[in-house]
Coordinates of C-alpha atoms in Angstrom, one line a residue:
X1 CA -60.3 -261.2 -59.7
X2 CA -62.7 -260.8 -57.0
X3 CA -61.8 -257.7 -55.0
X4 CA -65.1 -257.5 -52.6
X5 CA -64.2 -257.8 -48.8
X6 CA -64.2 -261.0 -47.2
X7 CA -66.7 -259.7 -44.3
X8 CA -69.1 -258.5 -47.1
X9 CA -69.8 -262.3 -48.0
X10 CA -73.1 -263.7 -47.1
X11 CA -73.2 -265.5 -43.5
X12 CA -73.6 -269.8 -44.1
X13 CA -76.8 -271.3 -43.1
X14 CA -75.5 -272.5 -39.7
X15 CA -74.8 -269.7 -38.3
X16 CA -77.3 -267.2 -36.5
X17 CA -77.8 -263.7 -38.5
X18 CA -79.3 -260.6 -37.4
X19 CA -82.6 -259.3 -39.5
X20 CA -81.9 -259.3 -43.2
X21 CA -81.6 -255.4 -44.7
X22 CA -84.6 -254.6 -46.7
X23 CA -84.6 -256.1 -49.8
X24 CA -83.5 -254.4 -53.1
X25 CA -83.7 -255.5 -56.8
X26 CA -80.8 -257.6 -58.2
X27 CA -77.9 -256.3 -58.3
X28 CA -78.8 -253.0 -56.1
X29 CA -76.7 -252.1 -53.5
X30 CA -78.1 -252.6 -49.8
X31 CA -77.6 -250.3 -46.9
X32 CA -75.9 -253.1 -44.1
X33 CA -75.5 -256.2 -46.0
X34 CA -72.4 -257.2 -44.3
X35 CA -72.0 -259.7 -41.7
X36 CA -72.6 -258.5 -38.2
X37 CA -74.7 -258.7 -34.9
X38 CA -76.4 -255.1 -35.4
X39 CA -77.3 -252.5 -37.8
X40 CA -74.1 -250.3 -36.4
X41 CA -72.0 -253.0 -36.9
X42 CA -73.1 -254.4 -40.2
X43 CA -72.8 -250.5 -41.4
X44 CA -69.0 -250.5 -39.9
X45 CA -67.8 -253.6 -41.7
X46 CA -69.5 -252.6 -45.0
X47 CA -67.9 -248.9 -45.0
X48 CA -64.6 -250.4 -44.1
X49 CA -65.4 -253.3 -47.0
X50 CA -65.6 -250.4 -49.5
X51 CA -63.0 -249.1 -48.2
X52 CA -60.8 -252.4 -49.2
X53 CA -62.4 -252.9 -52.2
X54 CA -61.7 -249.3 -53.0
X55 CA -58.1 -249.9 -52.6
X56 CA -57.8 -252.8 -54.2
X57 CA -59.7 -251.9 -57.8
X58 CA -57.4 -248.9 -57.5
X59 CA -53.9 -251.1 -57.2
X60 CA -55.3 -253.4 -60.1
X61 CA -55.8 -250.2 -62.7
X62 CA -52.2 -248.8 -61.5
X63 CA -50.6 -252.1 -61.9
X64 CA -52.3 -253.0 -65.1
X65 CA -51.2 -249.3 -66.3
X66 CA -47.8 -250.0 -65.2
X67 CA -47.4 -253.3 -67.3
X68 CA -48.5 -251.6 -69.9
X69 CA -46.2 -248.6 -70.2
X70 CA -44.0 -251.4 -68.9
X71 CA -44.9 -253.8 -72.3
X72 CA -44.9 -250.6 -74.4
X73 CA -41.3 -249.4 -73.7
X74 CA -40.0 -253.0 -74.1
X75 CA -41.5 -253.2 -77.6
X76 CA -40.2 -250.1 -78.7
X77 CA -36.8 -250.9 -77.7
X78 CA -37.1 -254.2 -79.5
X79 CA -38.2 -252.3 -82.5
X80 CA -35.4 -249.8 -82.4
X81 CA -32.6 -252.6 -81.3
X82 CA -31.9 -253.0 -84.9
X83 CA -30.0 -250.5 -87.0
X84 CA -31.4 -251.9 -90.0
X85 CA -35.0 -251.2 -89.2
X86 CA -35.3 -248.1 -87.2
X87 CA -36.8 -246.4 -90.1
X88 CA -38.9 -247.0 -92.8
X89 CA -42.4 -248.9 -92.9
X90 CA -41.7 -251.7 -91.3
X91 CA -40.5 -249.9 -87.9
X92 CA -43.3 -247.3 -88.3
X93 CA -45.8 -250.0 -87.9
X94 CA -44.2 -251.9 -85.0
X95 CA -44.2 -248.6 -83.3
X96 CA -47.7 -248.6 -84.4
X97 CA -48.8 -251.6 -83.0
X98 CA -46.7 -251.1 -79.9
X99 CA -49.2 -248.1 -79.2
X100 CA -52.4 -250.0 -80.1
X101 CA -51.6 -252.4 -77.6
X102 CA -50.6 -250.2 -75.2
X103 CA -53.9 -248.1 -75.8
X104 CA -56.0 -251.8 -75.7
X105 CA -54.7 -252.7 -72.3
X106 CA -55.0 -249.2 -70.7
X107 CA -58.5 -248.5 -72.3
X108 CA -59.2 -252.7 -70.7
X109 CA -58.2 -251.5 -67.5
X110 CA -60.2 -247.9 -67.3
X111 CA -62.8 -249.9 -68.2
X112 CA -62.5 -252.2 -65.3
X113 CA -62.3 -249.5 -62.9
X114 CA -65.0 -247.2 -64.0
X115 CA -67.5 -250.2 -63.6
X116 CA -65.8 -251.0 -59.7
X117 CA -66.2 -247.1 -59.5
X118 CA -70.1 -247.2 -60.4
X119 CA -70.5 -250.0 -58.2
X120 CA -69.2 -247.9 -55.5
X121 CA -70.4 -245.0 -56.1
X122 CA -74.3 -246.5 -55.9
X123 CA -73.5 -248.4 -53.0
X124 CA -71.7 -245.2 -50.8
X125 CA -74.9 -243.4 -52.2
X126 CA -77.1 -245.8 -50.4
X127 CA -74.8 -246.3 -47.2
X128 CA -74.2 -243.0 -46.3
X129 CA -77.6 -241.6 -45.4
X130 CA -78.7 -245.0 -43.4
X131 CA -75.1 -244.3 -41.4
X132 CA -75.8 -243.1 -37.1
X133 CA -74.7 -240.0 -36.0
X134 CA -71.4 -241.5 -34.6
X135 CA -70.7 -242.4 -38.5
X136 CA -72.7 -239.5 -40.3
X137 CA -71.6 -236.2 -41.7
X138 CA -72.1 -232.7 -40.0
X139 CA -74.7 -232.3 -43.1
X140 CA -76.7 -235.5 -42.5
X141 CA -80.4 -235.2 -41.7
X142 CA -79.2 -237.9 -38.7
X143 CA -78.5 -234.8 -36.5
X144 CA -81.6 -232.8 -37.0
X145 CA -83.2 -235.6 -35.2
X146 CA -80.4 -236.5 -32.6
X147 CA -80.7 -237.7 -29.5
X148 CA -78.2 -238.6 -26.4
X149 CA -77.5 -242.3 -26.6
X150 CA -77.6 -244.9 -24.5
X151 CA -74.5 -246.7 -25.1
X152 CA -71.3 -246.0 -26.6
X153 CA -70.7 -246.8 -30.4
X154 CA -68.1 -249.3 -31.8
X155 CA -66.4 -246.5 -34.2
X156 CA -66.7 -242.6 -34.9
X157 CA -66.4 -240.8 -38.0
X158 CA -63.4 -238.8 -38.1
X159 CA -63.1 -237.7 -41.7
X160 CA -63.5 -238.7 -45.9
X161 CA -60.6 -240.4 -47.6
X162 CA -60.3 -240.6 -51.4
X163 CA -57.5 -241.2 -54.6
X164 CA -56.7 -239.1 -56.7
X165 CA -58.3 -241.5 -60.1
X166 CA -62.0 -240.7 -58.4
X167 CA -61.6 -237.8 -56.9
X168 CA -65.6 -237.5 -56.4
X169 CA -65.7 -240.9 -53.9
X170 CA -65.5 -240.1 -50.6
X171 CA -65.2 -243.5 -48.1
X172 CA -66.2 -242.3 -44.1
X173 CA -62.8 -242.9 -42.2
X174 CA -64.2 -245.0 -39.2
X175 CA -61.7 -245.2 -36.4
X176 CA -62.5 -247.5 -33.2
X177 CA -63.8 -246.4 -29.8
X178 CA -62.4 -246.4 -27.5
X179 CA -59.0 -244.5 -29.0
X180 CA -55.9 -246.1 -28.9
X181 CA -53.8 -243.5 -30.6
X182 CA -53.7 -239.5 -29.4
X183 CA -54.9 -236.7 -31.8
X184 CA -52.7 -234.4 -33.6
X185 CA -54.1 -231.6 -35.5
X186 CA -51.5 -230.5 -37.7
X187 CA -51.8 -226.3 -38.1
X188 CA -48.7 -226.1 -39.8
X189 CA -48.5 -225.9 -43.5
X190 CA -48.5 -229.2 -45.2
X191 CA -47.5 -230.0 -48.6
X192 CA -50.7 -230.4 -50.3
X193 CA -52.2 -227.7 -52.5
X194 CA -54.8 -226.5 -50.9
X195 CA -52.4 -225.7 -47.3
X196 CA -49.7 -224.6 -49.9
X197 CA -52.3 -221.7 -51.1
X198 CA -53.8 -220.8 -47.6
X199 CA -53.2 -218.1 -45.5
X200 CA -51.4 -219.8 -42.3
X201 CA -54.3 -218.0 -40.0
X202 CA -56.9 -219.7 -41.7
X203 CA -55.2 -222.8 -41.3
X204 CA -54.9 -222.2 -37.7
X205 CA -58.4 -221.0 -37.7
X206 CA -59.8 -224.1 -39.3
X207 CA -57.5 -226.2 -37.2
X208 CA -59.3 -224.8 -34.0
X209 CA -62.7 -225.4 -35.8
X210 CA -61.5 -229.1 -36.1
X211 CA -60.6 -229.7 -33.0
X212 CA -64.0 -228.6 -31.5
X213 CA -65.6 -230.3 -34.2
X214 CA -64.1 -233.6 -33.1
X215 CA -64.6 -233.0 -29.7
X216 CA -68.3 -232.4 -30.1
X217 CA -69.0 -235.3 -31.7
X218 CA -67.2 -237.5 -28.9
X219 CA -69.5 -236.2 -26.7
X220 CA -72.2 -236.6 -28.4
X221 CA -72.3 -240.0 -29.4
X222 CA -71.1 -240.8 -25.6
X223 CA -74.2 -241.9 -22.9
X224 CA -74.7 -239.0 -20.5
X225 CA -71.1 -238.9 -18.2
X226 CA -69.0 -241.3 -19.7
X227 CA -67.1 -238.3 -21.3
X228 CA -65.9 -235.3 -20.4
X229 CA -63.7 -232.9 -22.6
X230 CA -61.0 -230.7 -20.5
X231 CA -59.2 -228.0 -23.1
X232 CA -56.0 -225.6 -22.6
X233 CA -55.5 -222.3 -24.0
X234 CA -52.5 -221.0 -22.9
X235 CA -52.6 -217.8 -25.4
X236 CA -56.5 -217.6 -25.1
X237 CA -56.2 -217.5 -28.9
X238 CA -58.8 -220.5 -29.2
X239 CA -61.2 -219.0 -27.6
X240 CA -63.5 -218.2 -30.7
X241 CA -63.1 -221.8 -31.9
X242 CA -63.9 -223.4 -28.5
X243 CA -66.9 -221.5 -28.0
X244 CA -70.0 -224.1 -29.2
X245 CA -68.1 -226.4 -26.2
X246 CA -67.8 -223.3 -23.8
X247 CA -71.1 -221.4 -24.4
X248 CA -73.1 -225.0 -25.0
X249 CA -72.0 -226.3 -21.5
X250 CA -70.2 -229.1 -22.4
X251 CA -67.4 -228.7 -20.9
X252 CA -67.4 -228.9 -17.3
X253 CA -64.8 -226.7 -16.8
X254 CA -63.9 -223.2 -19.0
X255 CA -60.8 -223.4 -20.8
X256 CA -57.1 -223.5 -18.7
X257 CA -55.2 -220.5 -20.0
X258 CA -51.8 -219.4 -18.8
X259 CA -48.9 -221.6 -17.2
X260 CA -50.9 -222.1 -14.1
X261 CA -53.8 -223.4 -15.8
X262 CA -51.6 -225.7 -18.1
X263 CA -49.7 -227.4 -14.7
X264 CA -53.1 -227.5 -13.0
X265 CA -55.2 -229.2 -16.2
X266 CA -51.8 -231.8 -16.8
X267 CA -52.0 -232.5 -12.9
X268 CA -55.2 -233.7 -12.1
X269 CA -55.0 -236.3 -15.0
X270 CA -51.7 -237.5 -14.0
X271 CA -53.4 -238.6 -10.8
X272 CA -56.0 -239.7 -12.5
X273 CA -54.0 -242.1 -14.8
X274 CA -51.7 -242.9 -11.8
X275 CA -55.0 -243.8 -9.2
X276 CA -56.8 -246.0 -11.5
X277 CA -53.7 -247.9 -13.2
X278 CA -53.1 -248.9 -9.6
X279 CA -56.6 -249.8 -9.5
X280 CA -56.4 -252.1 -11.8
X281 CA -53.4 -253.7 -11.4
X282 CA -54.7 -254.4 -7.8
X283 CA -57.9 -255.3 -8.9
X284 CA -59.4 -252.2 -6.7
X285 CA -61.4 -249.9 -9.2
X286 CA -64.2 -249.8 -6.4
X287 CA -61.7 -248.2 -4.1
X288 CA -61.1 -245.0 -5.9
X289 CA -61.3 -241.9 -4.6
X290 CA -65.0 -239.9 -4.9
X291 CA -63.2 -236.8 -6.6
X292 CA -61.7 -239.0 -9.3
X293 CA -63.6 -239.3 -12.5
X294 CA -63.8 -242.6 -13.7
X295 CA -65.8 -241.0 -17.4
X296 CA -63.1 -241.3 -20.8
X297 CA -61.4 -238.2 -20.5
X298 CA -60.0 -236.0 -24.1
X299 CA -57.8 -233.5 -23.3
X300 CA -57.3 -230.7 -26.3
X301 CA -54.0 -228.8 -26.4
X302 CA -54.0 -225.7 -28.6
X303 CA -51.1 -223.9 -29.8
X304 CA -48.7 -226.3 -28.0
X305 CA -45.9 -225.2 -26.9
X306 CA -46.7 -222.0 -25.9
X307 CA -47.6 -221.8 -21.8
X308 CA -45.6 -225.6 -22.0
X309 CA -42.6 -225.7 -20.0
X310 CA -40.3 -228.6 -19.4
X311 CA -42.1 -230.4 -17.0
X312 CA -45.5 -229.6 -18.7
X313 CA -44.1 -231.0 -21.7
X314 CA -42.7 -234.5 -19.8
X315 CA -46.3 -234.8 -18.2
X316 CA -47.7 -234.4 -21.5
X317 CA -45.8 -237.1 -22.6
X318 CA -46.8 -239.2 -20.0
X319 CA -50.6 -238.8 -20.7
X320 CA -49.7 -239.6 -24.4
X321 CA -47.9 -242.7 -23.2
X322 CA -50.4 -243.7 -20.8
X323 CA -53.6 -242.4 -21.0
X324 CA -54.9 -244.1 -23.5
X325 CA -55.1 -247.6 -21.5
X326 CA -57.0 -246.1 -18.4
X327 CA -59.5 -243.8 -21.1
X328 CA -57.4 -240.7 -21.0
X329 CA -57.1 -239.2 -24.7
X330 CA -55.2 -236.3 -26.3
X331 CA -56.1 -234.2 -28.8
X332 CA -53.3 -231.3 -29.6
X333 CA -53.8 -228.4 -32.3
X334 CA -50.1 -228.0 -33.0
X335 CA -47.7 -226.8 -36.0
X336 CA -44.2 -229.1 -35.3
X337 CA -41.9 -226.2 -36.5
X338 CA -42.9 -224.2 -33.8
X339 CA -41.8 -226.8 -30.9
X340 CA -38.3 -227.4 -33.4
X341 CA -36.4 -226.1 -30.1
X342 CA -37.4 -229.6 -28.5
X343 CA -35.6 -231.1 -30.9
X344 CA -35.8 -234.9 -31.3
X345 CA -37.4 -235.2 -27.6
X346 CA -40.5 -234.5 -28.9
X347 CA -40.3 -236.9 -31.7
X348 CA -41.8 -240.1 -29.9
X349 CA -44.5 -237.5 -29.3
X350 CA -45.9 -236.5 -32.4
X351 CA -45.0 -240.3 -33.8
X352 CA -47.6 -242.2 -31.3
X353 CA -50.4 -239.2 -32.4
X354 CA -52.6 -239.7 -35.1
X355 CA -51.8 -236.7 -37.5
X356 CA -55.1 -234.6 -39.1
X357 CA -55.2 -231.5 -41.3
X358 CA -57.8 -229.0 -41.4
X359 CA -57.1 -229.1 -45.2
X360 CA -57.3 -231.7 -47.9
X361 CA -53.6 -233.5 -47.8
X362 CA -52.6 -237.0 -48.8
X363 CA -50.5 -238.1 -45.9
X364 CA -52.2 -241.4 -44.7
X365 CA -51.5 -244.8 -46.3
X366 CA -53.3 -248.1 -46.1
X367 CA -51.9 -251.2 -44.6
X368 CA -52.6 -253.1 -47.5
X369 CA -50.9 -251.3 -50.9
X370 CA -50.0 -248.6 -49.2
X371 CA -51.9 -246.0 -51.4
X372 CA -51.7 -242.5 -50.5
X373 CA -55.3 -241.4 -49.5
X374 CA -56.5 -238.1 -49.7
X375 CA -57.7 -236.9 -46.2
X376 CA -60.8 -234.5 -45.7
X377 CA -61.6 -233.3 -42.5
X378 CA -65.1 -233.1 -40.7
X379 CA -65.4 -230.0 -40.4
X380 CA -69.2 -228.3 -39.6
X381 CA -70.6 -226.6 -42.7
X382 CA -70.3 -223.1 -42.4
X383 CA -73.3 -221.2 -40.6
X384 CA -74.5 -224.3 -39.6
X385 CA -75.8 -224.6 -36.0
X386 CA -75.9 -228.2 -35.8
X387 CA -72.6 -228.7 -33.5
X388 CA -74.3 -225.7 -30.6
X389 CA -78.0 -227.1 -30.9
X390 CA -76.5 -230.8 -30.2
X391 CA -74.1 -229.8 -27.6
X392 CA -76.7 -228.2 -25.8
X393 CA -78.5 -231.4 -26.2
X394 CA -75.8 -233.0 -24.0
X395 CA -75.1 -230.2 -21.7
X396 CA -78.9 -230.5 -20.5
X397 CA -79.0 -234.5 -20.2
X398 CA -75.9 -233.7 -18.3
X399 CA -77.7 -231.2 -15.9
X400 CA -81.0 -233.0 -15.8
X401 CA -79.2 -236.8 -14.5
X402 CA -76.7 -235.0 -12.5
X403 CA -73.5 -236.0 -14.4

């Protein structure tokens, strides 16, 4: 069975291609050899091609496993189903056999895998130092030589996703620009082992981290003004984990702390998304107001609900709802127990958000086999000064083209 992704096949002879990728020795696997008009965009559909292949090698080992445990327990109960021949020689060595086989089709299958494995492990060795900023890790060499693009990218990397049979392939978890879907930063305690064993302020803490991480690299793998990033803080507790975007510049304005700051933040982007969907159902985007700002817009929430109250928690609903069609984005850094009192007003909420950990956890499935992946966040390495030295980057191209 051929598992490779469809997009991964070579282009036909009649249609135009892009430059070939540089060639490679038989059977060597090529940084962007999948179909597309660019190197980005080759690079996207080969990442999300291993990806599918990934998944797919992975369901063929656990459903050849399963047929044979499957195979196994059926001969055994043949074996047994007679009275007369449940002990003795002859049963010993159809039990015996019964395990051979079983041992020959699992050992077949393991087989199978480790060379789909090896295939994909060479190939995500050569992908992932050729991948752009917008697709690298914090620890690529990509940043150390960043600078603020012209146009936006197709995708961003928001994290690693594995299974548990490989646990040393990593596949970059590309997600579309520009967002659909909201942000939720779970800070609650999950059930994975690694949240299970941390101390709930170090989740919190890494939550933070997260969020900022994220945030940082919207910016900057966004041209110079089409994003600006507005956070709240009602407890001020954040503010350690918010300072590469405060003390860097990026953000226009310092964090909103306090119920005032919450209503004030959550009412200038309801106008915002109010002005410009009547824009564009009337075909008038040229007649906006000078004060409105047309740039994508992330808002990040931390330690929602506190300094919510119940009309800051309707209009945050709203911008959940509709933000995202007129480029207004949320990101919260929330732990759901602790807005329980809601009830089930608040589910719709947290359902239309795309739910992240700050920890390892396998709570996101595939649309195909519906695997549960293992998700691993981007977080900066620590003592790394990447995230400050390329914010800055984008606070002075800000400063120096008046956005």
């Amino acid at each position: 069975v051929d598992y490779r992704h469809p997009r991964r096949a070579a282009r036909t002879a009649a249609a135009p291609s892009p430059p070939p990728p540089p060639p490679a020795q038989p059977g060597q696997p090529v940084a962007g050899d999948a179909a597309g008009w660019s190197m980005e965009e080759r690079l996207y559909n080969q990442v999300w091609g291993m990806f599918e292949d990934l998944a797919r090698t992975t369901a063929a080992y656990r459903s050849a496993v399963d047929f044979a445990d499957s195979r196994l327990e059926q001969e055994l109960d043949k074996a047994l189903a007679d009275p007369r021949s449940r002990i003795g020689a002859a049963a010993d060595t159809a039990r015996a056999r019964a395990r051979e086989r079983h041992a020959q089709l699992a050992d077949r299958a393991r087989a199978a895998l480790e060379r789909d494995l090896a295939q994909l492990t060479a190939e995500s060795e050569v992908v992932e130092p050729a991948l752009p900023p917008a697709f690298a890790r914090w620890d690529s060499p990509v940043w150390h030589t960043y600078q603020v693009p012209m146009e936006t990218p197709m995708a961003v990397r928001l994290g690693d996703l594995g299974l548990p049979e490989h646990s040393g392939l990593r596949i970059p978890m590309l997600v579309r620009l520009p967002l659909e879907r909201g942000l939720w930063i779970d800070a609650g305690r999950t059930r994975s082992a690694a949240s299970l064993t941390a101390d709930p302020h170090e989740t919190r803490r890494l939550a933070g981290e997260l969020a900022t991480a994220v945030a940082g690299r919207l910016l900057a793998v966004h041209p110079v003004g089409d994003f600006t990033v507005h956070a709240l803080d009602p407890t001020g507790a954040a503010a350690p984990a918010l300072a590469p975007l405060s003390e860097s510049g990026a953000l226009r304005e310092p964090p909103a702390t306090g119920p005032q700051g919450v209503a004030s933040v959550l009412a200038g982007l309801t106008r915002r998304v109010d002005l410009v969907q009547m824009a564009v159902r009337t075909g008038a985007t040229d007649a906006l107001p000078p004060d409105v700002d047309t740039a994508e817009q992330l808002l990040i929430v931390h330690d929602f609900p506190h300094g919510f109250d119940d009309r800051a928690v309707t209009g945050l609903r709203y911008l959940a709802d509709e933000g995202p069609s007129v480029g207004v984005h949320l990101m919260m850094v929330a732990d759901r127990e602790e807005a329980r009192e809601y009830g089930p007003v608040l589910d719709p909420l947290w359902r239309s958000l795309l739910r992240i950990t700050p920890v390892s956890d396998d709570h996101l499935a595939d649309p195909w086999v519906g695997h549960a992946w293992t998700y691993e966040p981007p977080l900066v390495p620590g003592g790394s000064r990447i995230l400050p030295r390329v914010l800055g980057q984008v606070a002075e191209a800000r400063r120096r083209y008046g956005r």
